[in-house]
Amino acid sequence: MIQIDEIQKRLLKEVADLHQVPEGAYNIRSNGKAIGRASTANIDIIPKENGSGIDIRIKPGTKNESVHIPVVMSQSGLKELVYNDFYIGEGADVVIVAGCGIDNCGPEDSEHDGIHRFYVGRGANVKYVEKHYGSGHGTGKRILNPGTEVYMEEDSSMEMEMVQIKGVDDTNRTTKAELANGARLVVRERLMTHGEQTAISTYLVDLNGDGSSADVVSRSVARDTSYQKFDAKLVGNAACSGHTECDSIIMDKGRILAVPGLEANSVDAALVHEAAIGKIAGDQIIKLMTLGLTEAEAEEQIINGFLK
Amino acid sequence: MLELQDIYFNVKADDAKKEIINGISLTIPDDKLVVITGPNGGGKSTLARLIAGIEKPTSGRIILHGEDITEMSITDRAKKGIGFAFQQPVKFKGIQVFDLIRLASGKRISVSEACTYLSAVGLCARDYINREVNGSLSGGELKRIEIATVLAKGSVLSVFDEPEAGIDLWSFQNLIEVFESMRKNIKGSSILIISHQERILNIADEIIVLKDGKLTAQGSKEEMMPQLTGTSSAVRECSMLSGAKEVR
């Protein structure tokens, strides 16, 4: 039986929508230690021998199973670097839910740097959901620096949903992907920064195979004096298609730098980028005010919708 | 009942003062559907926006059910019971049709309740409830959703600014039916439509003509229609369409 306190329960709910121990395979990490782990017949979770993380091995052909690997930290001043490697067998179809919640009530910075590597087998489908959340009134920062590497074999597909809406002071996210023939990658990133937070998100996607495709879309809101940088580069090395989009709402004294990048090394690569930054449209606020919302309520609804 | 008392609205254009609304006084009585018509640029839409509070008059008073609302914000007027349908419906990113109708109703509503408002404007609710209110919807669809939000809000005075603008002719036919149905259930409220479509004028109780920011004529539909028919204040929908229907 896993023993967790109320703060940890709340963090688990925020990052993984978990109210109790999940079904299927899971590994719950709390304050630097695994506090619960379960493998299934098809999904093995094995701690690395040097203690630096876990290997998740999913058997070929595994269908409709899920893996939850949430991390919660409620101890101020804790810093950790964890490597999680996912080996997804041929033809498997799985959902992987990661996420990290930090509650920092103390004066020292808390930091979780998670390096996730995905080896997606031929024809496998993966849906990956990652939520980051911070809370606590301490002066110490809540820092998350996720590194994600995705290696996709032929005809595999991966859909990544990455969300950071609240409370993370400092984040530097890097995502790299390499796609073989017919592989398909979809990324949906949603980000909101407030206060003095900074968030940097960098993508480098190599479309190496014919028929491969990538669609990397970020929607973000920068409030107060926060700063965001979105740097997405798609490299087309074959007959592939790629699209990247950054759509941002800027508020207060927020700052946003969008650097969409495309590199075509094949005459058959079709690559597109879009980027837009702007404040909330005045007529959107007015419309909601004519329905009886105050200006502040209208803004909140517009942002909620935008980040949904 | 809404009263406008000696409303003026000026804007500055090239350092000169331009009168958009030039001393208008009028009353929108309860249980009545009133249509304001007149040539383009006559100040009709501005008047609608002044009533909703989107613009503030340079001088004059706006009275709703005996209460002076001239200085009230858009939000407060909405709470007092003024509904407003935009000439060009606003598009959003991520906000779905259901969200908008829920916000309009001002309470938690079920999907089936929200669907009744969509059905009322002639949309097959199931197909629309989860759609985003964005450019993927046609002009006619957006317009009907806009009207559904006004229905869901439940207003004592509903103002529609050129509901026929930007929609296709087939949608227009449906729109007329929507207004006819609203007209039947008007008890306890009133409706103000800005329009120069003859078919909308035909369902009015009263018609007001606005020209160069001034009220130039006002009367019952029966009094007004003979003098308006055939002018730019009472435009017929595409005669080709009417003709095609007649042939069939």
Coordinates of C-alpha atoms in Angstrom, one line a residue, chain B residues 5 8 32 40 42 56 63-64 83 91 149 164 175 181 186 196 205 240:
Chain B
Q5 CA -33.2 60.8 -25.0
Y8 CA -25.5 62.6 -29.8
K32 CA -42.7 44.9 -29.7
N40 CA -25.6 52.8 -45.3
G42 CA -26.7 56.6 -41.5
K56 CA -20.7 55.9 -25.0
I63 CA -33.0 54.7 -20.0
L64 CA -33.9 51.0 -19.5
G83 CA -28.5 41.3 -25.4
K91 CA -14.3 34.3 -33.7
T149 CA -26.0 33.1 -27.7
E164 CA -28.5 39.4 -42.8
L175 CA -33.0 33.4 -40.3
S181 CA -40.4 32.4 -33.9
I186 CA -41.8 38.1 -27.4
H196 CA -32.7 46.9 -44.5
D205 CA -44.3 46.0 -35.4
M240 CA -33.0 35.1 -58.8

